[in-house]
Coordinates of C-alpha atoms in Angstrom, one line a residue:
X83 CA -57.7 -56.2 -27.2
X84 CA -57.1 -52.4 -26.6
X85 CA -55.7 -50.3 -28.6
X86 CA -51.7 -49.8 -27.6
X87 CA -50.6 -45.9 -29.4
X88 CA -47.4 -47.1 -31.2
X89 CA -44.5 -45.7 -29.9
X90 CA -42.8 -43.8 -33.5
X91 CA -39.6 -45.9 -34.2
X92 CA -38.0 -42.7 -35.2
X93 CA -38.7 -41.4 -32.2
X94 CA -37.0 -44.1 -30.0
X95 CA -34.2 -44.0 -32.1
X96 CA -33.1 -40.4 -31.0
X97 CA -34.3 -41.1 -27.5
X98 CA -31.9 -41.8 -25.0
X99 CA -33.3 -43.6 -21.5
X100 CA -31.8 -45.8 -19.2
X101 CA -30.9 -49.0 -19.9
X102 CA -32.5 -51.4 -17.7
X103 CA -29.5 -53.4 -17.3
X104 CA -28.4 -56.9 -17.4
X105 CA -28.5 -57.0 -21.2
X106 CA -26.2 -56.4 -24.3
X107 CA -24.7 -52.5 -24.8
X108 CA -27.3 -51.5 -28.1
X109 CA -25.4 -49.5 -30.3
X110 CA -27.7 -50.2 -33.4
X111 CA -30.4 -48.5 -34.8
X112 CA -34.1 -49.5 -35.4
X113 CA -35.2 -50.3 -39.0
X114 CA -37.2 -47.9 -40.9
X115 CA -38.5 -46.6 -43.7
X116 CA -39.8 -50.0 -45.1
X117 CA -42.2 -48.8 -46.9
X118 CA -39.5 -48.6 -49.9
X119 CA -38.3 -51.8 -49.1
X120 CA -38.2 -53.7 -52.7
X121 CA -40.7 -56.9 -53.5
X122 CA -38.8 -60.1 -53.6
X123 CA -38.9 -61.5 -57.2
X124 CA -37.1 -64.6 -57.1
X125 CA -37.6 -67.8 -55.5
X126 CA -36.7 -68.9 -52.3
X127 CA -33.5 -70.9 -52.4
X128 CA -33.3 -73.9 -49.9
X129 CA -31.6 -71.8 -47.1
X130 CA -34.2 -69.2 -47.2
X131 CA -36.7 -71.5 -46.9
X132 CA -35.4 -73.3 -43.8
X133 CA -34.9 -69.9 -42.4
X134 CA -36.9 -67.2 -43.5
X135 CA -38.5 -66.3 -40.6
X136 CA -35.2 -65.5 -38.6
X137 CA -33.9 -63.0 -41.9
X138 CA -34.7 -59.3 -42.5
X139 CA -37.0 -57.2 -44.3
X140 CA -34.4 -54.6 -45.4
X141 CA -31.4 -57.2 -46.6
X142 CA -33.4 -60.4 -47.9
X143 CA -36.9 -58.6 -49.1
X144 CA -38.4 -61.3 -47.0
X145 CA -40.7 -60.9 -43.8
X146 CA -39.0 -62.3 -41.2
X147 CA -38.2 -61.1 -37.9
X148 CA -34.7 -59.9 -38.2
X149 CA -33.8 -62.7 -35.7
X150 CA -30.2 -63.1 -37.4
X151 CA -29.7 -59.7 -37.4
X152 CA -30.2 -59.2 -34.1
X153 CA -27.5 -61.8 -32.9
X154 CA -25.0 -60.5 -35.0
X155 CA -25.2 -57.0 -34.1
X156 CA -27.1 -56.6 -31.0
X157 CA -26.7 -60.2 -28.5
X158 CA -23.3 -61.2 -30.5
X159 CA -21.9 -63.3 -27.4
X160 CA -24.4 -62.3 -24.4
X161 CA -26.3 -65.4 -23.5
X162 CA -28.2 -63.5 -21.1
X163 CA -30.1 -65.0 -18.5
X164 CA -32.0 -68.9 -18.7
X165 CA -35.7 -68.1 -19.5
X166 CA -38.0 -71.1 -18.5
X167 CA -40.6 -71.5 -21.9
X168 CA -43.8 -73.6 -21.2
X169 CA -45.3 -75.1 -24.0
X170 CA -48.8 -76.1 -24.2
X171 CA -49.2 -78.5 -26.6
X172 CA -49.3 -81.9 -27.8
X173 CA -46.5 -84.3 -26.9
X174 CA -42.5 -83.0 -27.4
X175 CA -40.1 -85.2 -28.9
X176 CA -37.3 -84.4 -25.8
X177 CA -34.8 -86.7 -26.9
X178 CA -34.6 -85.3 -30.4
X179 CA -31.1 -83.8 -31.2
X180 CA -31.8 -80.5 -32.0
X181 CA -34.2 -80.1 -28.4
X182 CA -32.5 -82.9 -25.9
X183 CA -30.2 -79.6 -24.5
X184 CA -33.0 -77.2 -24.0
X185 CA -34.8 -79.0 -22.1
X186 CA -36.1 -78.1 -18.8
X187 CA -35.9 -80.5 -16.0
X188 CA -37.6 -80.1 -12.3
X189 CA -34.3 -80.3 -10.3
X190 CA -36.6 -80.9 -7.0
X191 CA -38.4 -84.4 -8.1
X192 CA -36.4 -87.3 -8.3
X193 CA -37.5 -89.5 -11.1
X194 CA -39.2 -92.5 -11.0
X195 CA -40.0 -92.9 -7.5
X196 CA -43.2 -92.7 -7.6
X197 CA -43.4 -89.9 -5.1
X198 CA -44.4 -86.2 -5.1
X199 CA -40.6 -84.7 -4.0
X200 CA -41.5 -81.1 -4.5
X201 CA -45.2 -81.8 -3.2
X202 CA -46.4 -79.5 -6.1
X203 CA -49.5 -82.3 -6.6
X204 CA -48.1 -84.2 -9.6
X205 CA -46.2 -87.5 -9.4
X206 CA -42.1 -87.7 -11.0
X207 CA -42.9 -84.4 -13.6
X208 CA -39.6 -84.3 -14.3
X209 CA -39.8 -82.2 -17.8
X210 CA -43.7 -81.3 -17.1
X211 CA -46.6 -83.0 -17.1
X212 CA -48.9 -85.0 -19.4
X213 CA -53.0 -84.0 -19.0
X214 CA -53.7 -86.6 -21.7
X215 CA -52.6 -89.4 -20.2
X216 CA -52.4 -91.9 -23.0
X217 CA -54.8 -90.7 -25.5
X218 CA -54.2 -88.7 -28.0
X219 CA -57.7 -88.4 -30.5
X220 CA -60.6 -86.4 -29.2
X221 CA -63.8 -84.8 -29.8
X222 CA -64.2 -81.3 -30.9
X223 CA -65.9 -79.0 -28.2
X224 CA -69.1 -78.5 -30.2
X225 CA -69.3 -82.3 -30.4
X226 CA -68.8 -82.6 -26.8
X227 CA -71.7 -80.3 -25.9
X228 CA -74.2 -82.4 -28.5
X229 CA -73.3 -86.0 -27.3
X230 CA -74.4 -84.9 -23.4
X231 CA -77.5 -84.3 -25.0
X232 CA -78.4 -80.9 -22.8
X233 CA -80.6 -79.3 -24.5
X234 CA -80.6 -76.4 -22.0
X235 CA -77.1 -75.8 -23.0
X236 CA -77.2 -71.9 -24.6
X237 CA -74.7 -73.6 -27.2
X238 CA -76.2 -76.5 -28.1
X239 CA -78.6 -75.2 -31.1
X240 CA -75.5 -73.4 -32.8
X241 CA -73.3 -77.2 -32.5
X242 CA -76.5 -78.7 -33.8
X243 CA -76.2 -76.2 -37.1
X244 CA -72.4 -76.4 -37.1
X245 CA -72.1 -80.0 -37.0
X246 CA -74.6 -80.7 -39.6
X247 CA -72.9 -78.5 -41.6
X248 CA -68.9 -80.1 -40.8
X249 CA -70.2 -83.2 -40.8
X250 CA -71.9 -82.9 -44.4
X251 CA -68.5 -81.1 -45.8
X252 CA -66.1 -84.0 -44.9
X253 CA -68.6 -86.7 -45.3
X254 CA -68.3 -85.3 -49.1
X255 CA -64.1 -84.7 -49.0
X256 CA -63.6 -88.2 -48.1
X257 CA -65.7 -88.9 -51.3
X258 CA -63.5 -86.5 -53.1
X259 CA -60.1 -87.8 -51.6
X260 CA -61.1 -91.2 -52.0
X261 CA -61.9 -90.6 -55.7
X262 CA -59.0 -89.0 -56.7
X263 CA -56.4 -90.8 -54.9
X264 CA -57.9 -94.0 -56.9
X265 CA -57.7 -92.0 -60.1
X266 CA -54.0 -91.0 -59.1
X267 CA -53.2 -94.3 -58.6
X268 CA -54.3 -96.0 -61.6
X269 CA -52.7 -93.2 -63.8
X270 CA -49.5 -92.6 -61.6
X271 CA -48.9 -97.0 -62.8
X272 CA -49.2 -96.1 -66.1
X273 CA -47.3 -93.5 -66.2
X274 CA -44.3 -95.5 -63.9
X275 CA -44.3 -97.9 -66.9
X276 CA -44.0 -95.8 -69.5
X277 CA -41.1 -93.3 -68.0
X278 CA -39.9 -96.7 -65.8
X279 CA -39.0 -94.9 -62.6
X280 CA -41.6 -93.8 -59.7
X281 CA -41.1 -90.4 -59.1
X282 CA -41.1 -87.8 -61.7
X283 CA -42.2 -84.0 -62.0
X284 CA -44.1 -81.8 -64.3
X285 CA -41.1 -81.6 -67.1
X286 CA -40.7 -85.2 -67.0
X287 CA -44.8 -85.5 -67.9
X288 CA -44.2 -82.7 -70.9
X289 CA -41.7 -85.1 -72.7
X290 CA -44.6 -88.0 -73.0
X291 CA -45.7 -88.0 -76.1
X292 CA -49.4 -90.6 -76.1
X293 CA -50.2 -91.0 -79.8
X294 CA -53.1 -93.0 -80.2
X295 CA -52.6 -94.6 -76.4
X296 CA -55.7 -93.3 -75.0
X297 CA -55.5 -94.6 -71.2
X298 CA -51.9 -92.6 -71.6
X299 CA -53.0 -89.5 -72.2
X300 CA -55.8 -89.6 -69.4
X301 CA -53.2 -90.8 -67.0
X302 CA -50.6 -88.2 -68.1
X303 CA -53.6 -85.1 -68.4
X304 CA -54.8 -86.7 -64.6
X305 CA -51.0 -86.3 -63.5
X306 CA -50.5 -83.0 -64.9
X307 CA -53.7 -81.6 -63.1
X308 CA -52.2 -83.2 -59.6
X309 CA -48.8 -81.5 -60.1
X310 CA -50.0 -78.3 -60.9
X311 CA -51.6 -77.3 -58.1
X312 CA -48.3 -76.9 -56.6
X313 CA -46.4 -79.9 -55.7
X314 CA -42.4 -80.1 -56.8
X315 CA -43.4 -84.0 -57.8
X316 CA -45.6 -86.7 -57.7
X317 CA -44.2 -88.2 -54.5
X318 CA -44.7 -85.2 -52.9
X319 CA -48.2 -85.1 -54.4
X320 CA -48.9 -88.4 -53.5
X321 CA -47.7 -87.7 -49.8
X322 CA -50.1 -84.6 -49.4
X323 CA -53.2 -86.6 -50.5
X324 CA -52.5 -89.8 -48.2
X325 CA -52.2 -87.5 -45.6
X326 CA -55.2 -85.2 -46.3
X327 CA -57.2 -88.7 -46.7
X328 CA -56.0 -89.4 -43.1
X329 CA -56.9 -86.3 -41.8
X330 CA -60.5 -86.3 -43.1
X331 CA -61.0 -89.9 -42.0
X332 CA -59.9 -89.0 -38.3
X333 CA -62.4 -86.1 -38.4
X334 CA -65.1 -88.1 -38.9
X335 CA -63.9 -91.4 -36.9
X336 CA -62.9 -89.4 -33.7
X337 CA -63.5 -85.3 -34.2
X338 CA -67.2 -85.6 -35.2
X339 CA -68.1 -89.1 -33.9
X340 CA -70.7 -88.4 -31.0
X341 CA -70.3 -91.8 -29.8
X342 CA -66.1 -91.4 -29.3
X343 CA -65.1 -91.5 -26.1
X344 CA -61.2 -90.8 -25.8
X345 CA -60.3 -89.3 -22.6
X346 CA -59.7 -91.7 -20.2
X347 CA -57.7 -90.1 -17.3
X348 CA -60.5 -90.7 -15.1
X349 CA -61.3 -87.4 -13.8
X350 CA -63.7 -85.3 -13.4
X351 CA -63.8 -82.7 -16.7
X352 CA -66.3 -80.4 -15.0
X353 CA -63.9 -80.1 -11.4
X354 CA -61.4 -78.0 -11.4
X355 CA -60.4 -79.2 -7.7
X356 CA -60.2 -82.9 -9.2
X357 CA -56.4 -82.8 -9.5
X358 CA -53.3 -85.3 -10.2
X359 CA -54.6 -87.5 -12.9
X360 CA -52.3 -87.8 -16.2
X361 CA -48.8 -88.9 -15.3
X362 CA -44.8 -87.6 -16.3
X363 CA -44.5 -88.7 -19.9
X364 CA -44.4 -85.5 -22.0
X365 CA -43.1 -87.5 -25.2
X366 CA -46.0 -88.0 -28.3
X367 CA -47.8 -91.1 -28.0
X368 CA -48.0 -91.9 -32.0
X369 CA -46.1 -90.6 -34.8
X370 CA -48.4 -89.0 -36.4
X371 CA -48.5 -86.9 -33.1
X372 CA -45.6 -83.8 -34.1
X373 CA -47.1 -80.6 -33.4
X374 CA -45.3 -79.9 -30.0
X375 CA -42.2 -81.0 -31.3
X376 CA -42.4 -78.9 -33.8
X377 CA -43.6 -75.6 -32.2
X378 CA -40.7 -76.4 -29.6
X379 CA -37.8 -76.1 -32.7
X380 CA -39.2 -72.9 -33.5
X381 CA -38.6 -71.3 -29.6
X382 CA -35.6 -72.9 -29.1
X383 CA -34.0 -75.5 -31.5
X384 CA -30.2 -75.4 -30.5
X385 CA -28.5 -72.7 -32.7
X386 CA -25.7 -73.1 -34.6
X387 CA -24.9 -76.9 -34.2
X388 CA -24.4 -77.9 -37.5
X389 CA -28.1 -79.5 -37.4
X390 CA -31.3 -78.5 -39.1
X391 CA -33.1 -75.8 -37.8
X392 CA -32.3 -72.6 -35.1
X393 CA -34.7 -71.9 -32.7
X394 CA -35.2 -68.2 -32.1
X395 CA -34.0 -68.0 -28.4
X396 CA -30.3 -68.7 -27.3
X397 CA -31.0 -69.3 -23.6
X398 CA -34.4 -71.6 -22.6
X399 CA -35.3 -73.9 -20.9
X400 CA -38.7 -75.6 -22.8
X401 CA -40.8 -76.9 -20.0
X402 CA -43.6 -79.6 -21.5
X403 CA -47.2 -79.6 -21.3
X404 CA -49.5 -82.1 -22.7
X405 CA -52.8 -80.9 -23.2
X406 CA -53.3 -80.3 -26.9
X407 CA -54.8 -83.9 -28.6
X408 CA -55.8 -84.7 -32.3
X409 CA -59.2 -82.6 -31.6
X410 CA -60.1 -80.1 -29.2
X411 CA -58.4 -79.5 -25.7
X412 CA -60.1 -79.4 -22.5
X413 CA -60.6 -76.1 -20.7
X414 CA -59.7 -77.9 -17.3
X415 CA -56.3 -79.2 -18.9
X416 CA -55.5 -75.8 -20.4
X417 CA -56.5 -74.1 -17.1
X418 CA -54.2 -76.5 -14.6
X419 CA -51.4 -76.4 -17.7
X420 CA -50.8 -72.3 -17.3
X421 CA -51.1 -72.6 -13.3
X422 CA -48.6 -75.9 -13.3
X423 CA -46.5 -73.5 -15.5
X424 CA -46.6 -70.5 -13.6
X425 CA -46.3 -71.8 -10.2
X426 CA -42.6 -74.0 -11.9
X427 CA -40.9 -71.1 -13.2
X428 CA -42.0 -70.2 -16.6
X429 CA -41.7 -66.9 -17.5
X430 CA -43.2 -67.4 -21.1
X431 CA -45.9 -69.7 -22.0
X432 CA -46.6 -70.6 -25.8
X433 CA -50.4 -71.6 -26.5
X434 CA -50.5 -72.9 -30.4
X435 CA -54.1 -74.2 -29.7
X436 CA -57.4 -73.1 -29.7
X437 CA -61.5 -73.3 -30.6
X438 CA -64.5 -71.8 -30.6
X439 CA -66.5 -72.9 -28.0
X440 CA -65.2 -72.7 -24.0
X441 CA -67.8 -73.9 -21.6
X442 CA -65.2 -73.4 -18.6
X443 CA -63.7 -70.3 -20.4
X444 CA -63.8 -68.8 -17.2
X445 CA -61.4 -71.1 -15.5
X446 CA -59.1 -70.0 -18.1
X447 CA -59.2 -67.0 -18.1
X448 CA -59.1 -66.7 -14.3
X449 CA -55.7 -68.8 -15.3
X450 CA -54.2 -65.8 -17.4
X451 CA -54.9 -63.4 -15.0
X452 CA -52.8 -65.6 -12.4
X453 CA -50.6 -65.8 -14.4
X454 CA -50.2 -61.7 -15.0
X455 CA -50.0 -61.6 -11.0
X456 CA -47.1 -63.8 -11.5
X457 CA -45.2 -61.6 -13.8
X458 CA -45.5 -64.3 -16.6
X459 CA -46.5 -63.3 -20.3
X460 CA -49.0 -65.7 -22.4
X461 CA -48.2 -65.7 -26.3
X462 CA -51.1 -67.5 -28.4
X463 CA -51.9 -68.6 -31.9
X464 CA -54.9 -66.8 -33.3
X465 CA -56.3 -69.6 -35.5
X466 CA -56.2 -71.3 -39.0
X467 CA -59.8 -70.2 -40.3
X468 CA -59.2 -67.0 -42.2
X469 CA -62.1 -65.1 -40.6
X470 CA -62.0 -61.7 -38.9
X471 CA -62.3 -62.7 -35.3
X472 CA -63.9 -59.1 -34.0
X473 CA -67.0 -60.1 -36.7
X474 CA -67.5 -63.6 -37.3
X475 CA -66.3 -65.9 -34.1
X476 CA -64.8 -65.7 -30.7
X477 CA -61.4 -67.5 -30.4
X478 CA -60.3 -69.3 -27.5
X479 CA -58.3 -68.9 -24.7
X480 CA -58.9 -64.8 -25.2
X481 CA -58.3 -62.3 -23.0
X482 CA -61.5 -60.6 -23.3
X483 CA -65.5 -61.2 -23.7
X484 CA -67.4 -60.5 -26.7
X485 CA -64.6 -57.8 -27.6
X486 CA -64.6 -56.2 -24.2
X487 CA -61.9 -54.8 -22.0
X488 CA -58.5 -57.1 -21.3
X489 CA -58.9 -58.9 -18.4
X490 CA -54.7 -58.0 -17.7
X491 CA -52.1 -57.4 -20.1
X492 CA -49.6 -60.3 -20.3
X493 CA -51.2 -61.8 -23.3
X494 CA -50.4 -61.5 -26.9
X495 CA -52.3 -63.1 -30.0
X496 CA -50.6 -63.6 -33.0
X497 CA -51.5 -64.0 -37.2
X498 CA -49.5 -65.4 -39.5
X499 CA -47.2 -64.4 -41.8
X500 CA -46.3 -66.2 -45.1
X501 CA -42.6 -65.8 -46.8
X502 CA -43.8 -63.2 -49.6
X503 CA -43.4 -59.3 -49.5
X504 CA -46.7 -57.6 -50.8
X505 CA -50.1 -58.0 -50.9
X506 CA -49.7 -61.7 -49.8
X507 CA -48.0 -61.9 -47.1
X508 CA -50.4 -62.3 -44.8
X509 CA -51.0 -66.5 -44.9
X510 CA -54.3 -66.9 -46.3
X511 CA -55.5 -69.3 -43.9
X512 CA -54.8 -66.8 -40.7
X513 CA -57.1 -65.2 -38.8
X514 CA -57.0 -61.7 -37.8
X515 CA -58.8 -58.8 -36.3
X516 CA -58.3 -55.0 -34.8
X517 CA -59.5 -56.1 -31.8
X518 CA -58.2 -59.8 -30.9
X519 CA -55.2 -60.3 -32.6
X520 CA -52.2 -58.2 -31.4
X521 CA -49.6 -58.9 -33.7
X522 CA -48.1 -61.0 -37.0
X523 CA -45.2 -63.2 -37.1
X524 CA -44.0 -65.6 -39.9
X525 CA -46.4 -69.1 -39.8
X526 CA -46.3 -70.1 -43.2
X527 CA -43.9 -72.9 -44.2
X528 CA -41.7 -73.2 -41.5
X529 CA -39.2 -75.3 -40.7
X530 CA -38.8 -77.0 -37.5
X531 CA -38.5 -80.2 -35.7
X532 CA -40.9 -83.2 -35.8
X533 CA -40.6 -86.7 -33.4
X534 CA -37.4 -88.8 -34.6
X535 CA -34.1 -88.0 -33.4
X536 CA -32.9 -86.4 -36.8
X537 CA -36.2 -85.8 -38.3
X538 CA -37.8 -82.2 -39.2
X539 CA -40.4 -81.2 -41.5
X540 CA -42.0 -77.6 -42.9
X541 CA -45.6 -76.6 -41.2
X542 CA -47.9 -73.8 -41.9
X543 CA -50.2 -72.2 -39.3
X544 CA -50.8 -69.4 -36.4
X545 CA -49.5 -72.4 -34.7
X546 CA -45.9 -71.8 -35.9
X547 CA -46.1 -67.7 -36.0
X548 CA -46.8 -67.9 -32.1
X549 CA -44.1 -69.9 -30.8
X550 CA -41.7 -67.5 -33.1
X551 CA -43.0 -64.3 -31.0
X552 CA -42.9 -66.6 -27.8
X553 CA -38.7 -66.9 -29.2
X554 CA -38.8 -63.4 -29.2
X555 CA -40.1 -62.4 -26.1
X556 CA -37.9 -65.6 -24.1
X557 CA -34.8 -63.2 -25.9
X558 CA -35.8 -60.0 -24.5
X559 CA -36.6 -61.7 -21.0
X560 CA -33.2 -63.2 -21.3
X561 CA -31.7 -60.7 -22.2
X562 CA -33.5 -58.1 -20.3
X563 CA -34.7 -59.9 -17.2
X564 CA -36.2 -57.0 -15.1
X565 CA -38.5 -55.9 -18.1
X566 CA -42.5 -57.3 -16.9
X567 CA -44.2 -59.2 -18.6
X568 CA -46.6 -56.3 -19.7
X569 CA -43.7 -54.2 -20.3
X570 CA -42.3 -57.4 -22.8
X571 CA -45.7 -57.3 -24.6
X572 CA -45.7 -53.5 -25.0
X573 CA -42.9 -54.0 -26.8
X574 CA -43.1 -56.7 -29.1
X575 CA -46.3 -54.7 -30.1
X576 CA -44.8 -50.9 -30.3
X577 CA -41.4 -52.4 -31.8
X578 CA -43.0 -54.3 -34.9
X579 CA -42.7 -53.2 -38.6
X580 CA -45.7 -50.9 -39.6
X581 CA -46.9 -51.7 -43.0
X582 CA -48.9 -49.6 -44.7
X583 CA -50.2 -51.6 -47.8
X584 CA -53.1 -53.6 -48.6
X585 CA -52.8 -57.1 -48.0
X586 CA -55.1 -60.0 -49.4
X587 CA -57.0 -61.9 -46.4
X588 CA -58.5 -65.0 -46.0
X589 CA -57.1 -66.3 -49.0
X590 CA -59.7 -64.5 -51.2
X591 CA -58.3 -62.2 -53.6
X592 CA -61.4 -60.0 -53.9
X593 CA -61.0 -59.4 -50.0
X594 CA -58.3 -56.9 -49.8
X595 CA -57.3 -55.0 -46.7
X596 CA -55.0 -52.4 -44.9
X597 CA -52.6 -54.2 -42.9
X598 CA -52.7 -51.7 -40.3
X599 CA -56.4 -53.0 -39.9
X600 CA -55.6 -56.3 -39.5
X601 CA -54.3 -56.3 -35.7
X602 CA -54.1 -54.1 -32.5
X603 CA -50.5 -53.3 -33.0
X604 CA -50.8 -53.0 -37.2
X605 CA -47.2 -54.3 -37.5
X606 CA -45.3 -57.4 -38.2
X607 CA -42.9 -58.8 -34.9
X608 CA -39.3 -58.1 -35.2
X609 CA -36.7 -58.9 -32.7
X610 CA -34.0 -55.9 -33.7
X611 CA -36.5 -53.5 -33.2
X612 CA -37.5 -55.4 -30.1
X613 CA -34.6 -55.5 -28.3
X614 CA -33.0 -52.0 -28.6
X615 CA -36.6 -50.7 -27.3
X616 CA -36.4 -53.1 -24.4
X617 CA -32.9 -51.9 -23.9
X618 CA -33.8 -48.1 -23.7
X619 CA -36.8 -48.6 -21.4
X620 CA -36.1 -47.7 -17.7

């Protein structure tokens, strides 16, 4: 991604320029000077948690995005204009209580009559349209290209080595997994009968005293080593390792399985032109299907209604798209999704998806650039592998090849953020790069919505640091509605925090880097700085 020069905060600040109207009277000033903002040395307490991306650098010595800020002192009671949101993802829970009022609904198709209305090509979309049809588990790309057996494929020796290599690894987690979740077992019974209730934490486990009991001690030594690698208690604990179990054993019985065949929408995955197929349902399929729902809380989770999370935006519209399954997405789907999106009205799309191999990347790409000459701004995640993406791999959906040019300037790629001040606060499991990632925005431990009417749950990833710029940039299009897309980007980029230190990356603690190095922009998103730039720009 090309390099944007930053416009100076300071500078802005002192500048006065026209405001492009529609939007609140700014009578704030940026932050600065954060380079003397102080390290926060206590814990989180519950609030903070559950919120910490929406507080301020300056006030809470936590990295968020000033979110709160912003609505008390800039938006206050301006709703702005309704911003249409696409979201490209797995299914979205759009009856849950926090997201059934912010959903967006095609006023032109009249539901369940089994009849194009609107003649856009897809049957009764009333809230968006399902690519997946009813399947949900799926291959990953590299799989795919090995299991056609094309040799000739310029790919298929690198899957060869990578699956070999993924395969291998998992093949010995699930022995791991498997081994200790028997041990925790055995020792966790003990341990019930001795302290006679189920759950209990690291204190209670200090007050055991074994004596000569020998299968004791193991089981309270085995318990001890489970708690302490972070977990509040041994439910929790237990929790995490039945779901990592599940997650290893779906990698190998559907991610990696070369004989899996899950799509079965009946088209053709290498035609574009092969339209239609999929149908209306946007809701998840299975329970353990949540993403979507939870990157939608994060956009746009009703604010201040007494229930459990605030979405970032005041004024959306979230318009569904089911493309993302429990493996890798298809370029077709992800292609059809931004065009379906563009061509009903979204201004913003969030992408929390992505791989590294694209064998239609082109169709994609030709996708973002429709959308840029349909004034509609693309913000996606930048990945979960902790690897400089200008060195090591190319992420996909980009907007350039092999580091090149931008193919147009309506897309933004974001890092992740964790909820720490310092050296790490950049979440060790995000990727980043001077080049292709633009920005970082708070994706560790976030608190959003999952599938159940009343249900939410905390998530870490570049999945949930996307969909919080996406918040940002539905505000300042809401807020601001004649700013263009490339002009919304320019300033979620130039408006950001600049910080100066050295951050640990990729979770090593050897590997320490200027954050300024770390993305195009250098800075961290914030939406009070956002919005008194967007308001000063003509």
């Amino acid at each position: 991604m090309n390099f944007i020069k930053p416009i100076l905060i300071s500078a802005f600040a002192a500048t006065i320029l026209t405001s492009c109207g529609g939007g609140a009277k700014v009578l704030s000033t940026p932050i600065e000077n954060i380079d003397t903002a102080p390290l926060k040395v206590s814990d989180l307490t519950e609030t903070e948690q559950h919120n910490w991306g929406h507080l301020d650098l300056i006030t809470d010595t936590i990295p968020g995005m000033s979110v709160d800020k912003a609505y008390s002192e800039i938006i206050k009671d301006n709703a702005g204009k309704t911003v249409i949101v696409a979201v490209i993802d797995s299914g979205i829970d759009i009856e849950h209580e926090d997201l059934d009022g912010v959903i967006w609904t095609n006023e032109d198709e009249i539901p369940g009559n089994g009849i194009d209305d609107d003649k856009n090509g897809y049957v009764d979309d009333i809230h968006g349209w399902n690519f997946l049809g009813d399947t949900y588990e799926e291959q990953l790309e590299f799989v795919r290209i090995l299991a056609s057996g094309d040799t000739s494929n310029p790919d298929y020796e690198r899957a060869q080595k990578e699956y070999d290599e993924e395969y291998g690894k998992f093949i010995n987690y699930k022995t791991q997994y498997d081994q200790l979740l028997q041990q925790l077992k055995g020792a966790d019974e003990t341990i019930v009968a001795k302290l006679n209730k189920t759950d209990y934490t690291l204190a209670d486990l200090e007050g055991i005293t074994a004596g000569d009991n020998e299968e004791l001690a193991t089981a309270t030594a085995m318990a001890k080593y489970i708690l302490g690698l972070g977990f509040d208690d041994i439910s929790a604990a237990k929790k995490e390792l039945k779901n990592g179990a599940e997650s290893i054993s779906d990698r190998l019985n559907y991610n990696l399985n070369m004989k899996f065949e899950g799509r079965k929408t009946g088209d053709d995955i290498d035609d574009l032109t092969d339209v239609g197929y999929g149908n209306g349902n946007v809701m998840p399929t299975e329970d353990s299907e949540s993403h979507g729902t939870h990157v939608t809380g994060i956009i746009a989770a009703e604010r201040n209604n007494g229930l459990g999370a605030n979405g970032v935006a005041n004024n959306v519209k979230i318009m569904s798209l089911r493309v993302v399954s429990n493996g890798d997405e298809y370029d077709k789907d992800v292609a059809l999704g931004i065009r379906y999106a563009v061509d009903n009205g979204a201004k913003v799309i969030n992408g929390s998806f992505g791989k590294y191999y694209s064998p239609h990347s082109d169709w994609v790409q030709d996708a973002i650039k429709y959308a840029a000459d349909h004034d509609v701004l693309l913000v996606m995640a930048a990945g979960n592998e902790g690897m400089d993406l200008d060195k090591e791999k190319h992420h996909y959906p980009t907007d350039n090849t092999n580091n090149g040019p931008e193919i147009s300037d309506n897309f933004l790629s974001v890092g992740a953020l964790a909820p720490k001040y310092g050296p790490e606060m950049v979440a060790g499991f995000s990727n980043y790069g001077k080049i292709n990632v633009d920005v970082f925005a708070p994706g560790a431990e976030i608190y959003s919505t999952v599938p159940g009417s009343d249900k939410y749950d905390t998530k870490g990833g570049t999945s949930m640091a996307s969909p919080a710029v996406a918040g940002v940039a539905a505000l300042i299009r809401s807020q601001y509605p004649k700013l263009s897309a490339s002009q919304v980007k320019r300033v979620i980029m130039d408006s950001g925090l600049p910080i100066k230190i050295k951050v640990v990356v990729g979770g090593d603690a050897s590997n320490e880097q200027s954050f300024t190095n770390l993305s195009v922009s250098g800075k961290m998103v914030n939406a009070y700085n956002a919005l008194i730039m967007a308001s000063k720009l003509k």
